[in-house]
Short mmCIF file of C-alpha atoms in Angstrom, two decimals:
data_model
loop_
_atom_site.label_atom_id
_atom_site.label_comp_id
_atom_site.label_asym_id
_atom_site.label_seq_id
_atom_site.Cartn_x
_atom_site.Cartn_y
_atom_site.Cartn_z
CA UNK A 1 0.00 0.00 0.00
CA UNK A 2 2.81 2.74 0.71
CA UNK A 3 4.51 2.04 -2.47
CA UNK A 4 0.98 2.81 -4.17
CA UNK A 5 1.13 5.96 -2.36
CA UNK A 6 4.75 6.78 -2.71
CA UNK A 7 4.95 5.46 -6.82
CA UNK A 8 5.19 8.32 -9.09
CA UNK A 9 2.12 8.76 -11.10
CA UNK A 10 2.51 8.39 -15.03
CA UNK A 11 0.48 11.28 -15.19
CA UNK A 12 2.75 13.39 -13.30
CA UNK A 13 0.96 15.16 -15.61
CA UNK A 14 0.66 19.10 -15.08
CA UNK A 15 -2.91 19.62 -14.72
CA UNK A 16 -2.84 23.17 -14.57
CA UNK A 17 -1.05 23.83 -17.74
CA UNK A 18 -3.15 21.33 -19.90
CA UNK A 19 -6.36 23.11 -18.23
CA UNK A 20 -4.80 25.91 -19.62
CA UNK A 21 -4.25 24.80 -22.76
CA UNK A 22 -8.32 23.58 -22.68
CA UNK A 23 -9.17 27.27 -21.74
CA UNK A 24 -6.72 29.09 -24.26
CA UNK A 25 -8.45 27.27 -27.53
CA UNK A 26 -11.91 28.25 -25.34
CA UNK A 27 -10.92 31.62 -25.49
CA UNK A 28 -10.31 32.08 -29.36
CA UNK A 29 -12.33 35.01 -30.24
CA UNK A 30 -13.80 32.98 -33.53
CA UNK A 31 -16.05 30.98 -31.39
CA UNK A 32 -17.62 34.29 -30.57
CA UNK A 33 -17.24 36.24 -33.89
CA UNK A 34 -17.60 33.35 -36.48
CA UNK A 35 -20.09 30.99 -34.41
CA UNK A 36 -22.08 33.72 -32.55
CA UNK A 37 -21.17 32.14 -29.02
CA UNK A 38 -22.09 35.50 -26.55
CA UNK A 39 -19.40 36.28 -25.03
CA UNK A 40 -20.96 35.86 -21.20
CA UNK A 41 -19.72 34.11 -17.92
CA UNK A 42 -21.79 31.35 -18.57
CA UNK A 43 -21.37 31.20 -22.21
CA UNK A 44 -17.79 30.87 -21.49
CA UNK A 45 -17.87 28.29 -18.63
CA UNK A 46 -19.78 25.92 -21.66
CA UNK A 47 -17.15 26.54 -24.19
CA UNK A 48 -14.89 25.29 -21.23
CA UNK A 49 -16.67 22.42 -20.31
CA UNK A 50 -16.67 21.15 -23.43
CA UNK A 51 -12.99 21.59 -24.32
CA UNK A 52 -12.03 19.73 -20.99
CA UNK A 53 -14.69 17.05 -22.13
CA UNK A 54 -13.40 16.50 -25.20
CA UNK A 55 -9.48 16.15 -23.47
CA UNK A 56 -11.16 14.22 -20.80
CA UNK A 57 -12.52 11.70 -23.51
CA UNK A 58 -9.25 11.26 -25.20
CA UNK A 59 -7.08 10.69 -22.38
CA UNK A 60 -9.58 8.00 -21.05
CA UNK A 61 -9.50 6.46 -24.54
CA UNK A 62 -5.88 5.83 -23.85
CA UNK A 63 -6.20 3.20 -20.75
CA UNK A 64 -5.07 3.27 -17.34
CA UNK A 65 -2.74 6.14 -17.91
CA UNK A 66 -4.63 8.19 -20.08
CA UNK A 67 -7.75 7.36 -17.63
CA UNK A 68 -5.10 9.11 -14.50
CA UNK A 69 -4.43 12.22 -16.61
CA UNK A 70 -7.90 12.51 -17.46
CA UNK A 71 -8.68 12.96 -13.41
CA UNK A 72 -6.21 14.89 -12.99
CA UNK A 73 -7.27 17.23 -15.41
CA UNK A 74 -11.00 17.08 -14.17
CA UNK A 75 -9.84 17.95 -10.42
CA UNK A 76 -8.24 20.51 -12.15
CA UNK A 77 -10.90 22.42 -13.33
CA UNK A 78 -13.38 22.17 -10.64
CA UNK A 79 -10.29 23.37 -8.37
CA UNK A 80 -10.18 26.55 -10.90
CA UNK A 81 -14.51 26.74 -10.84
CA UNK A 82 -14.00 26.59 -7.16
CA UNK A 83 -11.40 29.18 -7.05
CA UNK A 84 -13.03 31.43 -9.89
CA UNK A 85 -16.27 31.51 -7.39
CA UNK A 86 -13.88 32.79 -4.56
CA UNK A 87 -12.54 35.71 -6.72
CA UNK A 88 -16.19 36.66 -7.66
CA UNK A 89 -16.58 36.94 -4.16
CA UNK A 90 -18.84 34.27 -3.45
CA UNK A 91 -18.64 33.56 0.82
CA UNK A 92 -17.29 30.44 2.26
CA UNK A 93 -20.75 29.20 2.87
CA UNK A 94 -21.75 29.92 -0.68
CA UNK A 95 -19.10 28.25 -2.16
CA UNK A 96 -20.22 24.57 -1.77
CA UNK A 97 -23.72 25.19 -2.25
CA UNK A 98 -22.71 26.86 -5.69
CA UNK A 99 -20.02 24.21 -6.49
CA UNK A 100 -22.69 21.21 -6.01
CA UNK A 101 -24.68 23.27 -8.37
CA UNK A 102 -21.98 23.54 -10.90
CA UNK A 103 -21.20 20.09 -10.62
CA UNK A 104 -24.55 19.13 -11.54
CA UNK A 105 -24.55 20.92 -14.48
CA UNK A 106 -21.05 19.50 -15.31
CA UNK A 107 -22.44 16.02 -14.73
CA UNK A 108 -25.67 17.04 -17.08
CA UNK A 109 -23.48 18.50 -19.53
CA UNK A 110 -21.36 15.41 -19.92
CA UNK A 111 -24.07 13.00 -20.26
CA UNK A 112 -26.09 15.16 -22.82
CA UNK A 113 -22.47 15.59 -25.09
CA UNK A 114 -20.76 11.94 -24.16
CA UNK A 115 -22.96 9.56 -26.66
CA UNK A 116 -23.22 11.63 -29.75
CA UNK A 117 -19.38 12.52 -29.10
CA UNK A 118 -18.78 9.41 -29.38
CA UNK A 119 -21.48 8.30 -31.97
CA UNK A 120 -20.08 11.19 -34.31
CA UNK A 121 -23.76 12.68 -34.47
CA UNK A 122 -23.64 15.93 -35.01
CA UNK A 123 -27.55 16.29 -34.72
CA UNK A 124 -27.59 15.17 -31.55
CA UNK A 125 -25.20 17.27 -30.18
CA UNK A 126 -26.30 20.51 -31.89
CA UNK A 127 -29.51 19.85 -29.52
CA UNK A 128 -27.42 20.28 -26.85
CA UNK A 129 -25.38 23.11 -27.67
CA UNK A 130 -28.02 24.94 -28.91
CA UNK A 131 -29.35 24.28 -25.89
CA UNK A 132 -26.44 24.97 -23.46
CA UNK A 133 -24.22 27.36 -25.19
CA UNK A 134 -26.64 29.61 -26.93
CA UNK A 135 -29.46 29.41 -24.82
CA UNK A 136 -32.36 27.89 -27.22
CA UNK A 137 -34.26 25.12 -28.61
CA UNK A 138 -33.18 25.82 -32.53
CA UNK A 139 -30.43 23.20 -33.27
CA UNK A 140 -30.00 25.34 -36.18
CA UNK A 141 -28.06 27.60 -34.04
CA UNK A 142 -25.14 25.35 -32.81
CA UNK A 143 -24.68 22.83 -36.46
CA UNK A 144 -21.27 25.26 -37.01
CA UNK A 145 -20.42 24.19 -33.38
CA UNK A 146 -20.97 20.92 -33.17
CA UNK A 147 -19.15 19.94 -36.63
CA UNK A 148 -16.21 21.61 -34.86
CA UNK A 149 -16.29 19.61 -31.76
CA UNK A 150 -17.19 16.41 -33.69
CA UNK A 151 -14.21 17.57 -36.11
CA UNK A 152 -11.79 17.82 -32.87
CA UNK A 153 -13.06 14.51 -31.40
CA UNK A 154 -11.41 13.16 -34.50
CA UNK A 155 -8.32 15.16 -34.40
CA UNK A 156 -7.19 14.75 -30.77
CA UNK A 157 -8.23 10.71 -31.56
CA UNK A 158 -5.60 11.27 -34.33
CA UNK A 159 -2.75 12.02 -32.02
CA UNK A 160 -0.54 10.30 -29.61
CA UNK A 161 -0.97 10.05 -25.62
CA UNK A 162 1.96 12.46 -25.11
CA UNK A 163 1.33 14.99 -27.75
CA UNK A 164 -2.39 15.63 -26.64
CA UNK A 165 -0.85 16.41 -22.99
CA UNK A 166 1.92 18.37 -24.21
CA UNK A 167 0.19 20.68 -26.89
CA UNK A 168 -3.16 19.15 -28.24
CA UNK A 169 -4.57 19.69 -31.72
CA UNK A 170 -8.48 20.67 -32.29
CA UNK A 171 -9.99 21.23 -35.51
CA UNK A 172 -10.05 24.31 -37.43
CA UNK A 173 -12.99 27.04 -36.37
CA UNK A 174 -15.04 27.66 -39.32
CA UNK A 175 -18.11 29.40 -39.80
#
C-alpha cells in the first residue's frame, strides 16, 4: 500500500497547464465572432466544459494512464470553478452550495455531449449546444459548433498520448 502511495504517477501530468491549454483554444475570439457564441460568464464556462470534455474523452481512450491524466485534469478544473467563485466573491458558505450546483450541471453537460461525441452525431449534439451554449431550442443555431467539436473529437483521436498532454490539436474554427 505505501509504495501505491509513494509510486510516481505516469500522469505526473501538469494539470494546470493542460487546463490551460483547454481554456486558451476556449478563449479564441472565432467561437464568438464566427459561431455567434455571446461572449458571457456562462457562455464561457460551456465553451470550457466542453474543451475539458473532449481532453477528458481522449485521455480515457488511452487506458489506465490516459484514464489518471484525465482525473487529474478534471480535479483541475473544478479546483479553478472553485477558485473562480472565490474571486467573484462568493462567501465560504456559498461556495459549496454553488459548487454542487456547478457540478450538476457538469455532470448534465457530460451526459447530454458523451454519446453523440462518441457516436459522431452531429444532430444530436447541436440539440445540446443549442441548448447549453446559446441558450435555445433551434439546433440550427449550434450545427457550425458541433461539426467543430465532432471535427476535434477526430483530431485529438488522431494524435498520440503524449502529444495531446503536451500541446493538443483541435480542428479548425469555421463558420
Amino acid at each position: 500500500m505505501l509504495k501505491n502511495l509513494l509510486r510516481s504517477r505516469p500522469a505526473a501530468l501538469d494539470g494546470d497547464a493542460l487546463y490551460a491549454l483547454a481554456v486558451t483554444q476556449a478563449r479564441r475570439p472565432d467561437f464568438y465572432t464566427r459561431l455567434g457564441v455571446d461572449d458571457r460568464i456562462d457562455a464561457r464556462f460551456e465553451l470550457y466544459t466542453l474543451h475539458v470534455l473532449l481532453l477528458v474523452l481522449r485521455l480515457r481512450d488511452d487506458g489506465d494512464r490516459g484514464g489518471e491524466a484525465a482525473q487529474v485534469l478534471f480535479d483541475t478544473y473544478v479546483s479553478a470553478l472553485d477558485n473562480s467563485l472565490r474571486e467573484l466573491g462568493v462567501g465560504d458558505v456559498s461556495v459549496g452550495k454553488k459548487m454542487r450546483k456547478l457540478g450538476e450541471s457538469l455532470y448534465g453537460r457530460m451526459t447530454t455531449y458523451e454519446p453523440p461525441l462518441r457516436a459522431g452525431d452531429e444532430a444530436a449534439l447541436a440539440a445540446g449546444l443549442a441548448r447549453n451554449v446559446y441558450g435555445n431550442d433551434d439546433s440550427a443555431t449550434a450545427e457550425t459548433l458541433a461539426r467543430y467539436v465532432v471535427a476535434s473529437r477526430a483530431t485529438l483521436a488522431a494524435q498520440d498520448f503524449d502529444a495531446v498532454v503536451r500541446q493538443p490539436q483541435w480542428a479548425e474554427i469555421s463558420a
